mmCIF file of C-alpha atoms in Angstrom:
data_model
loop_
_atom_site.group_PDB
_atom_site.id
_atom_site.type_symbol
_atom_site.label_atom_id
_atom_site.label_comp_id
_atom_site.label_asym_id
_atom_site.label_seq_id
_atom_site.Cartn_x
_atom_site.Cartn_y
_atom_site.Cartn_z
ATOM 1 C CA UNK A 17 8.179 12.988 -36.474
ATOM 2 C CA UNK A 18 11.244 14.245 -34.630
ATOM 3 C CA UNK A 19 11.333 15.367 -31.026
ATOM 4 C CA UNK A 20 11.747 18.950 -32.261
ATOM 5 C CA UNK A 21 8.403 18.893 -34.040
ATOM 6 C CA UNK A 22 6.458 16.856 -31.467
ATOM 7 C CA UNK A 23 4.901 19.922 -29.768
ATOM 8 C CA UNK A 24 3.256 20.895 -33.043
ATOM 9 C CA UNK A 25 1.078 17.795 -32.834
ATOM 10 C CA UNK A 26 -0.598 19.532 -29.897
ATOM 11 C CA UNK A 27 -0.247 23.205 -30.823
ATOM 12 C CA UNK A 28 -0.962 25.078 -34.024
ATOM 13 C CA UNK A 29 2.383 26.861 -33.997
ATOM 14 C CA UNK A 30 5.153 28.155 -31.758
ATOM 15 C CA UNK A 31 3.032 31.074 -30.635
ATOM 16 C CA UNK A 32 0.218 28.788 -29.447
ATOM 17 C CA UNK A 33 2.781 26.753 -27.496
ATOM 18 C CA UNK A 34 4.126 29.921 -25.855
ATOM 19 C CA UNK A 35 0.597 30.986 -24.891
ATOM 20 C CA UNK A 36 -0.004 27.589 -23.255
ATOM 21 C CA UNK A 37 3.246 27.868 -21.289
ATOM 22 C CA UNK A 38 2.358 31.394 -20.130
ATOM 23 C CA UNK A 39 -1.140 30.219 -19.104
ATOM 24 C CA UNK A 40 0.450 27.500 -16.993
ATOM 25 C CA UNK A 41 2.759 30.101 -15.472
ATOM 26 C CA UNK A 42 -0.185 32.242 -14.387
ATOM 27 C CA UNK A 43 -1.993 29.181 -13.001
ATOM 28 C CA UNK A 44 1.100 28.325 -10.974
ATOM 29 C CA UNK A 45 1.396 31.925 -9.772
ATOM 30 C CA UNK A 46 -2.224 31.896 -8.628
ATOM 31 C CA UNK A 47 -1.766 28.553 -6.877
ATOM 32 C CA UNK A 48 1.379 29.654 -5.033
ATOM 33 C CA UNK A 49 0.012 33.013 -3.940
ATOM 34 C CA UNK A 50 -3.250 31.441 -2.770
ATOM 35 C CA UNK A 51 -1.336 28.860 -0.761
ATOM 36 C CA UNK A 52 0.801 31.595 0.794
ATOM 37 C CA UNK A 53 -2.273 33.651 1.714
ATOM 38 C CA UNK A 54 -4.136 30.670 3.182
ATOM 39 C CA UNK A 55 -1.340 30.083 5.677
ATOM 40 C CA UNK A 56 -2.135 33.442 7.291
ATOM 41 C CA UNK A 57 -5.911 33.565 7.059
ATOM 42 C CA UNK A 58 -7.254 36.476 9.078
ATOM 43 C CA UNK A 59 -3.995 38.463 8.900
ATOM 44 C CA UNK A 60 -4.219 40.595 5.723
ATOM 45 C CA UNK A 61 -0.871 42.281 6.315
ATOM 46 C CA UNK A 62 0.987 38.976 6.597
ATOM 47 C CA UNK A 63 -1.007 37.557 3.682
ATOM 48 C CA UNK A 64 0.089 40.411 1.441
ATOM 49 C CA UNK A 65 3.720 40.058 2.479
ATOM 50 C CA UNK A 66 3.737 36.298 1.934
ATOM 51 C CA UNK A 67 1.979 36.467 -1.440
ATOM 52 C CA UNK A 68 4.648 38.930 -2.555
ATOM 53 C CA UNK A 69 7.366 36.582 -1.383
ATOM 54 C CA UNK A 70 5.667 33.705 -3.238
ATOM 55 C CA UNK A 71 5.573 35.818 -6.411
ATOM 56 C CA UNK A 72 9.298 36.597 -6.213
ATOM 57 C CA UNK A 73 10.164 32.972 -5.437
ATOM 58 C CA UNK A 74 8.142 31.782 -8.436
ATOM 59 C CA UNK A 75 9.993 34.233 -10.684
ATOM 60 C CA UNK A 76 13.304 33.007 -9.292
ATOM 61 C CA UNK A 77 12.321 29.354 -9.753
ATOM 62 C CA UNK A 78 11.072 29.957 -13.319
ATOM 63 C CA UNK A 79 12.717 33.076 -14.776
ATOM 64 C CA UNK A 80 12.154 32.107 -18.409
ATOM 65 C CA UNK A 81 8.460 31.410 -17.887
ATOM 66 C CA UNK A 82 8.079 34.645 -15.927
ATOM 67 C CA UNK A 83 9.683 36.561 -18.791
ATOM 68 C CA UNK A 84 7.319 34.821 -21.187
ATOM 69 C CA UNK A 85 4.298 35.718 -19.043
ATOM 70 C CA UNK A 86 5.171 39.413 -18.979
ATOM 71 C CA UNK A 87 7.828 40.036 -21.596
ATOM 72 C CA UNK A 88 6.013 40.547 -24.882
ATOM 73 C CA UNK A 89 7.410 37.416 -26.534
ATOM 74 C CA UNK A 90 3.959 36.238 -27.574
ATOM 75 C CA UNK A 91 2.428 37.643 -30.739
ATOM 76 C CA UNK A 92 -1.099 38.270 -29.487
ATOM 77 C CA UNK A 93 -2.334 39.027 -32.995
ATOM 78 C CA UNK A 94 -1.590 35.492 -34.160
ATOM 79 C CA UNK A 95 -3.512 33.371 -31.692
ATOM 80 C CA UNK A 96 -6.430 33.421 -29.302
ATOM 81 C CA UNK A 97 -5.446 34.566 -25.847
ATOM 82 C CA UNK A 98 -8.717 34.412 -23.955
ATOM 83 C CA UNK A 99 -7.448 31.718 -21.601
ATOM 84 C CA UNK A 100 -4.186 33.588 -21.067
ATOM 85 C CA UNK A 101 -6.067 36.774 -20.237
ATOM 86 C CA UNK A 102 -8.361 34.856 -17.886
ATOM 87 C CA UNK A 103 -5.440 33.260 -16.022
ATOM 88 C CA UNK A 104 -3.648 36.605 -15.691
ATOM 89 C CA UNK A 105 -6.880 38.213 -14.484
ATOM 90 C CA UNK A 106 -7.344 35.443 -11.894
ATOM 91 C CA UNK A 107 -3.918 36.155 -10.425
ATOM 92 C CA UNK A 108 -4.591 39.892 -10.262
ATOM 93 C CA UNK A 109 -8.128 39.420 -8.931
ATOM 94 C CA UNK A 110 -6.803 37.358 -6.022
ATOM 95 C CA UNK A 111 -4.607 40.311 -5.085
ATOM 96 C CA UNK A 112 -7.557 42.693 -5.428
ATOM 97 C CA UNK A 113 -9.654 40.429 -3.191
ATOM 98 C CA UNK A 114 -6.906 40.187 -0.586
ATOM 99 C CA UNK A 115 -6.551 43.966 -0.457
ATOM 100 C CA UNK A 116 -10.314 44.482 -0.351
ATOM 101 C CA UNK A 117 -10.526 42.051 2.557
ATOM 102 C CA UNK A 118 -7.809 44.012 4.340
ATOM 103 C CA UNK A 119 -9.713 47.235 3.729
ATOM 104 C CA UNK A 120 -12.936 45.719 5.071
ATOM 105 C CA UNK A 121 -11.161 44.589 8.230
ATOM 106 C CA UNK A 122 -9.722 48.066 8.744
ATOM 107 C CA UNK A 123 -6.099 47.129 8.079
ATOM 108 C CA UNK A 124 -5.566 48.768 4.681
ATOM 109 C CA UNK A 125 -6.352 52.335 3.688
ATOM 110 C CA UNK A 126 -9.656 53.150 2.067
ATOM 111 C CA UNK A 127 -8.142 53.907 -1.335
ATOM 112 C CA UNK A 128 -9.188 52.492 -4.689
ATOM 113 C CA UNK A 129 -8.616 48.751 -4.346
ATOM 114 C CA UNK A 130 -7.420 48.189 -7.905
ATOM 115 C CA UNK A 131 -4.910 51.017 -7.554
ATOM 116 C CA UNK A 132 -3.507 49.518 -4.353
ATOM 117 C CA UNK A 133 -3.327 46.129 -6.080
ATOM 118 C CA UNK A 134 -1.562 47.623 -9.096
ATOM 119 C CA UNK A 135 0.964 49.409 -6.879
ATOM 120 C CA UNK A 136 1.609 46.195 -4.956
ATOM 121 C CA UNK A 137 1.932 44.059 -8.092
ATOM 122 C CA UNK A 138 4.219 46.621 -9.740
ATOM 123 C CA UNK A 139 6.591 46.801 -6.799
ATOM 124 C CA UNK A 140 6.799 43.044 -6.331
ATOM 125 C CA UNK A 141 7.157 42.417 -10.068
ATOM 126 C CA UNK A 142 9.916 45.005 -10.302
ATOM 127 C CA UNK A 143 11.792 43.343 -7.462
ATOM 128 C CA UNK A 144 11.346 39.937 -9.107
ATOM 129 C CA UNK A 145 12.719 41.249 -12.410
ATOM 130 C CA UNK A 146 15.712 42.868 -10.696
ATOM 131 C CA UNK A 147 16.536 39.629 -8.900
ATOM 132 C CA UNK A 148 16.064 37.320 -11.894
ATOM 133 C CA UNK A 149 17.964 39.753 -14.107
ATOM 134 C CA UNK A 150 20.994 39.563 -11.835
ATOM 135 C CA UNK A 151 20.775 43.225 -10.876
ATOM 136 C CA UNK A 152 20.919 42.550 -7.140
ATOM 137 C CA UNK A 153 24.039 40.381 -6.957
ATOM 138 C CA UNK A 154 25.327 40.118 -3.428
ATOM 139 C CA UNK A 155 21.997 41.274 -2.027
ATOM 140 C CA UNK A 156 19.744 38.439 -3.139
ATOM 141 C CA UNK A 157 21.908 35.507 -4.176
ATOM 142 C CA UNK A 158 20.635 32.879 -1.767
ATOM 143 C CA UNK A 159 17.052 31.708 -1.199
ATOM 144 C CA UNK A 160 16.995 33.080 2.357
ATOM 145 C CA UNK A 161 18.300 36.442 1.150
ATOM 146 C CA UNK A 162 15.593 36.577 -1.523
ATOM 147 C CA UNK A 163 12.884 35.732 0.995
ATOM 148 C CA UNK A 164 14.124 38.312 3.500
ATOM 149 C CA UNK A 165 14.546 41.038 0.882
ATOM 150 C CA UNK A 166 11.098 40.321 -0.564
ATOM 151 C CA UNK A 167 9.495 40.490 2.868
ATOM 152 C CA UNK A 168 11.298 43.764 3.657
ATOM 153 C CA UNK A 169 10.215 45.363 0.373
ATOM 154 C CA UNK A 170 6.639 44.223 0.972
ATOM 155 C CA UNK A 171 6.777 45.629 4.502
ATOM 156 C CA UNK A 172 7.928 48.999 3.164
ATOM 157 C CA UNK A 173 5.069 48.972 0.689
ATOM 158 C CA UNK A 174 2.723 48.056 3.508
ATOM 159 C CA UNK A 175 3.576 51.260 5.343
ATOM 160 C CA UNK A 176 2.049 53.158 2.459
ATOM 161 C CA UNK A 177 -1.245 51.274 2.438
ATOM 162 C CA UNK A 178 -1.916 50.668 6.125
ATOM 163 C CA UNK A 179 -4.552 52.671 7.930
ATOM 164 C CA UNK A 180 -2.946 55.359 10.077
#
């Protein structure tokens, strides 16, 4: 068996291999965002900013896997995706929990938690896609620039969800 066909000893087909890679991507995303949040336990605002930065940094570190996770390259009709769905849900649920905690502590607005999480995820994901797609050349070329830009975008978002 050649090196090109070796993965098929472990996976039914190319699609199953892609699902496994995407699952690993979501596990890594969850791990990185949890680690970022844990560093600022008790500070929901900083936790949300840092989890957003971690998300963007993961996308920058692994642009192909990020595209696979979100880009529609997997034919969901051809293989089971329960584990993939579960891993994606875990990542989103962590964000929901973080926002709910911030609401309970009086930091975030008393809006629908899932809607706030979706708005946050959408903004951060959009920024990550712009950066990895090379659309922000000169603005986010270096790691420090990416971190600073991510934190600034998250801070702007924060203004919309903080209690006033």
